[in-house]
Short mmCIF file of C-alpha atoms in Angstrom, two decimals:
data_model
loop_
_atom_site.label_atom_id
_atom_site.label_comp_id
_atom_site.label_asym_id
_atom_site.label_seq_id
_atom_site.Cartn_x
_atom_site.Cartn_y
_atom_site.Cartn_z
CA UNK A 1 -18.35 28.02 -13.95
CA UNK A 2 -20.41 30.56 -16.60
CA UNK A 3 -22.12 27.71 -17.22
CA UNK A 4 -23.57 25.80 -14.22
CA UNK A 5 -23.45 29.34 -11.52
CA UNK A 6 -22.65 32.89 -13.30
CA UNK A 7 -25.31 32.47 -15.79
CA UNK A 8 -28.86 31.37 -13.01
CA UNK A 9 -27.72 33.96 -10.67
CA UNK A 10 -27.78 36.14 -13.58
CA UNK A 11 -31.08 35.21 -14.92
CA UNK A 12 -32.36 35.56 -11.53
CA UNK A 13 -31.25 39.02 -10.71
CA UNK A 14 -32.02 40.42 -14.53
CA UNK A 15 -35.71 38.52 -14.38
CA UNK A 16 -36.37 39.92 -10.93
CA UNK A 17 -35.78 43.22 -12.18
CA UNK A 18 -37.28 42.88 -15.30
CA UNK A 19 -40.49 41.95 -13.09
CA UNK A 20 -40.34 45.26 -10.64
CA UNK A 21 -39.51 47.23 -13.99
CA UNK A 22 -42.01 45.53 -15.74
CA UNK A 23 -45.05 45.21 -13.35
CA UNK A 24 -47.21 48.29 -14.67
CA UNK A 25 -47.00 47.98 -18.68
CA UNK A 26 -47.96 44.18 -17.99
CA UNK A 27 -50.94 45.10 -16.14
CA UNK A 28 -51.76 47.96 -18.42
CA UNK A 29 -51.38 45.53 -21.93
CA UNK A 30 -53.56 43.02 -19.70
CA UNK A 31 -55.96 45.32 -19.06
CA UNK A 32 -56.01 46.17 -23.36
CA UNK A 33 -56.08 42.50 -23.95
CA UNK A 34 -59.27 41.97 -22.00
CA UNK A 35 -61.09 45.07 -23.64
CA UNK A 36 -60.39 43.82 -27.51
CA UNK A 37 -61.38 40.60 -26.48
CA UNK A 38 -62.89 39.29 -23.15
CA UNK A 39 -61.31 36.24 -21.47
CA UNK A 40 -57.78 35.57 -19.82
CA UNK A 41 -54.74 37.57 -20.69
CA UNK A 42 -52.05 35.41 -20.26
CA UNK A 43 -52.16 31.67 -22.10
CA UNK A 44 -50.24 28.77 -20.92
CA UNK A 45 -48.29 26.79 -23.90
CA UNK A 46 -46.71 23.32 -23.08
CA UNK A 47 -42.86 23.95 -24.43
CA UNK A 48 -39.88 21.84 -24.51
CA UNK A 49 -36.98 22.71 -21.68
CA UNK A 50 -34.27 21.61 -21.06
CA UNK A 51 -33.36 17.78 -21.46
CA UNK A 52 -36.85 17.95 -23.75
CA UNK A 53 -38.94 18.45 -20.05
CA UNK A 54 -41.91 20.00 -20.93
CA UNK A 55 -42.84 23.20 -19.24
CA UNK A 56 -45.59 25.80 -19.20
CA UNK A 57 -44.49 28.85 -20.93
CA UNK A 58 -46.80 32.33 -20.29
CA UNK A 59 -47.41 34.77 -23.07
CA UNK A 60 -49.23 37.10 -23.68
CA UNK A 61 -52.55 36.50 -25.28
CA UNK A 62 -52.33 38.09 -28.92
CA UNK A 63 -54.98 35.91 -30.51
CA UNK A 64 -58.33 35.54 -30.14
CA UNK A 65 -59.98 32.39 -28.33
CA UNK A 66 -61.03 30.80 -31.32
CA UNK A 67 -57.30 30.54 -32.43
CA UNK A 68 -56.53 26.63 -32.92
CA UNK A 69 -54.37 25.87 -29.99
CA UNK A 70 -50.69 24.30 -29.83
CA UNK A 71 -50.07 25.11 -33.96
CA UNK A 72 -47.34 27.20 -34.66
CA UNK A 73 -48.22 30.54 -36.22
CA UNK A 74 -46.91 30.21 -39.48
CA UNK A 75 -48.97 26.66 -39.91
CA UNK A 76 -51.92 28.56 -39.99
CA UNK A 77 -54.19 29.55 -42.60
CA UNK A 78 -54.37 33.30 -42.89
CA UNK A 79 -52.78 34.06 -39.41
CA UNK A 80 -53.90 37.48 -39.97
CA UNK A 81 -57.51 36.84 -39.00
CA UNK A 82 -57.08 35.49 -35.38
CA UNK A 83 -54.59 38.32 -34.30
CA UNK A 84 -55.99 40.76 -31.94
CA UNK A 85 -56.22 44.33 -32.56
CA UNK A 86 -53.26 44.70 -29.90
CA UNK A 87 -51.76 41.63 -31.31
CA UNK A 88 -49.52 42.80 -34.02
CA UNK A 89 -47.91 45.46 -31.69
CA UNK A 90 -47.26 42.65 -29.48
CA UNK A 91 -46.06 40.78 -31.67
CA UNK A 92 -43.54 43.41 -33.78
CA UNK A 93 -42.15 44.42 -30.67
CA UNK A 94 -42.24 40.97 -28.80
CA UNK A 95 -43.95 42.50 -25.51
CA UNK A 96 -46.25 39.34 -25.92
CA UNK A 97 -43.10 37.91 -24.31
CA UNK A 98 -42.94 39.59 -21.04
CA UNK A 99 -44.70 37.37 -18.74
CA UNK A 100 -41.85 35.06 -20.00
CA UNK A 101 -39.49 36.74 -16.70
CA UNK A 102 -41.95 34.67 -14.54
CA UNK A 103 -40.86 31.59 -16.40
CA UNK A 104 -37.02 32.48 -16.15
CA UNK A 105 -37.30 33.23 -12.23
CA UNK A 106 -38.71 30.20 -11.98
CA UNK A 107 -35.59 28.11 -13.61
CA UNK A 108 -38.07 27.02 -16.25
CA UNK A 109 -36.09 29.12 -18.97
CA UNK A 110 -33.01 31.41 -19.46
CA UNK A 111 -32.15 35.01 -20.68
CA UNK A 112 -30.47 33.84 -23.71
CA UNK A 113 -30.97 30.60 -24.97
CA UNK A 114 -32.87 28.21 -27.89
CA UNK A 115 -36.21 29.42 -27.95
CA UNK A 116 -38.50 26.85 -26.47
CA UNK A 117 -40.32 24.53 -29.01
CA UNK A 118 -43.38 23.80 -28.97
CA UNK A 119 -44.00 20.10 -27.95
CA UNK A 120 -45.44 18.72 -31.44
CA UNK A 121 -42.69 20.51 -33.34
CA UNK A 122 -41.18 17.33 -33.57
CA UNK A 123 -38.71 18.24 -36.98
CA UNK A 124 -37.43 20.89 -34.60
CA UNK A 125 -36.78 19.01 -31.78
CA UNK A 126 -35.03 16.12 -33.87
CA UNK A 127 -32.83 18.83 -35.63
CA UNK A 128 -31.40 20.37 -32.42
CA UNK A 129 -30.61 16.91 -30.97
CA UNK A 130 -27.85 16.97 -33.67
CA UNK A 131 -26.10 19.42 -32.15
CA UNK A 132 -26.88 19.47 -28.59
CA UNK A 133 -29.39 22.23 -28.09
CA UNK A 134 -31.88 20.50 -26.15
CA UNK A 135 -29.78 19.91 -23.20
CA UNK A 136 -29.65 23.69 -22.31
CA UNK A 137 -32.00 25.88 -20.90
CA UNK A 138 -34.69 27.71 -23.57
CA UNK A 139 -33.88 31.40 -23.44
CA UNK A 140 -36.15 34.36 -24.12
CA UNK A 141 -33.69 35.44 -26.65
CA UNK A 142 -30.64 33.62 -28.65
CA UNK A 143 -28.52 34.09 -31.44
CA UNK A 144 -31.04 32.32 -34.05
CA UNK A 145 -33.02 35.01 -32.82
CA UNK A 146 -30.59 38.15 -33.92
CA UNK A 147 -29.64 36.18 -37.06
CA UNK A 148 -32.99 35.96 -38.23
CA UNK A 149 -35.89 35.20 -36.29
CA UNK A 150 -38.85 34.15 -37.88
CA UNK A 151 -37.24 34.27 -41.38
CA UNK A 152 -35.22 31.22 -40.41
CA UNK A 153 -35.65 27.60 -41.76
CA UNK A 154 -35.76 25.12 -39.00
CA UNK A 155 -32.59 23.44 -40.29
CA UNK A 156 -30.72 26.97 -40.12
CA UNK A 157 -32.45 27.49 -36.88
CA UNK A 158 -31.36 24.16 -34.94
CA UNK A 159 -27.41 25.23 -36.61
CA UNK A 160 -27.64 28.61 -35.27
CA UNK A 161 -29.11 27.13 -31.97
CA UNK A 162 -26.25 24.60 -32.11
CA UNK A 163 -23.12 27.09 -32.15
CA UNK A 164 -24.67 28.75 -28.97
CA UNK A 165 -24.60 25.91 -27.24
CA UNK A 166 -20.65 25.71 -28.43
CA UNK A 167 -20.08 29.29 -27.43
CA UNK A 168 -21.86 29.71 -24.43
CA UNK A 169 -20.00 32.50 -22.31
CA UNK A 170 -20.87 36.11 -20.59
CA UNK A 171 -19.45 37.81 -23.14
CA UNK A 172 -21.77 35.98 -26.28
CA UNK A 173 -24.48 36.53 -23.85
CA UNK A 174 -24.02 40.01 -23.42
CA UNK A 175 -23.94 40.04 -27.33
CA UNK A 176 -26.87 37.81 -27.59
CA UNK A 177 -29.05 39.87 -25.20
CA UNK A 178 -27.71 43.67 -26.82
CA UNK A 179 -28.52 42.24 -30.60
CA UNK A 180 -32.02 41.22 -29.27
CA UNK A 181 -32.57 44.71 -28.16
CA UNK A 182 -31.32 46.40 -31.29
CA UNK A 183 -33.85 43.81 -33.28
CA UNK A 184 -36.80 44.35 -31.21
CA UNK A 185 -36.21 48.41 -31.56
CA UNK A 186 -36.46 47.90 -35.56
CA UNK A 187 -38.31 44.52 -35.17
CA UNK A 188 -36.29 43.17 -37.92
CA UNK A 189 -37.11 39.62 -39.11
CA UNK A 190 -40.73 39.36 -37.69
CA UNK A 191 -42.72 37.15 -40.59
CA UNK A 192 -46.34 36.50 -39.34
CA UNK A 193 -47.89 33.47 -40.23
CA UNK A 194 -44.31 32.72 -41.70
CA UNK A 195 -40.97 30.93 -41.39
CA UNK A 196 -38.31 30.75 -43.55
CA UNK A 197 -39.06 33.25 -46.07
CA UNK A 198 -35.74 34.99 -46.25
CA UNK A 199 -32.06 33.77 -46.61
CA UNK A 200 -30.56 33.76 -42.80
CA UNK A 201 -27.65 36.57 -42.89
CA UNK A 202 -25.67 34.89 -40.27
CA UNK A 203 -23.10 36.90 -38.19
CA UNK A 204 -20.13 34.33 -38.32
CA UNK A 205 -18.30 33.12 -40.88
CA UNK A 206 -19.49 28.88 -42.23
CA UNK A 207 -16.33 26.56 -42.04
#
């Protein structure tokens, strides 16, 4: 019931919020974005939903134009150079992600969930069809996310992706969404330009 109800009515209501809540630090970090360099502040990314659908996911824009599009971050070559002068507090504190409660109103995405792929991150994508993760929604948040972010290998990743899809409940949402905020606050396991550089300290027990 969680599953297929409870949990869109609950991404509606929290995202709608979020929006109202929301609506004047957006505009403001829009308005910053445009000053430290001119052009749009929001980028479209093609991402992988649910089923593998692509959809347009909105962030933020943290980079400069000149950034090579649709490469994840930690492909680059010296990251460092394209971020903004905003960027990196976007980034640490993931408020690049905000226009993301557009995306969830929509139905495109979820509160907690798999992060959305990009669509040529085709290792990822083949390592969470082993355990089911692309056939639910991509969520803002998830528990790779709280066990280790961008530190994570893809293989630990698409695991840690795969036991949410297993658990998937209120209650390990609830603990989903409060871990996110507690690793946001002390922006724990943010690696730019990286992935994988740290063991994952995962918060269950391997069987």
């Amino acid at each position: 019931m969680y599953r297929h109800f409870g949990k869109r009515m609950i991404d509606m209501i929290l995202s709608g919020i979020g929006i109202v809540v929301f609506a004047v630090p957006m505009f403001v970090i829009a308005l910053l974005i445009k000053v430290s360099d001119p052009g749009p502040a929001l980028f479209r990314q093609k991402r992988v939903g649910i089923h593998k659908k692509h959809f347009m996911l909105l962030k933020f824009r943290s980079m400069k134009l000149s950034t090579p599009h649709d490469i994840p971050t930690h492909q680059l070559k010296n990251p460092e150079q394209y971020l903004l002068n905003i960027g990196a507090v976007l980034r640490k504190y993931s408020l690049d992600e905000l226009p993301q409660l557009f995306n969830i109103f929509k139905g495109d995405m979820s509160i907690i969930g798999p992060r959305p792929a990009l669509w040529n991150q085709k290792d990822l994508i083949k390592e969470r069809d082993k355990y089911g993760a692309n056939h639910v929604k991509p969520g803002l948040s998830g528990w790779a996310q709280i066990n280790g972010r961008d530190e994570l290998e893809i293989p630990q990743k698409a695991k840690l992706d795969g036991e949410y899809v297993k658990k998937i409940s209120f209650w390990f949402d609830c603990k989903c969404f409060f871990g996110t905020i507690g690793k946001v606050v002390k922006h724990d396991g943010v690696v730019e330009g990286g992935t994988g550089r740290q063991e994952c300290k995962i918060q269950y027990k391997n069987k």
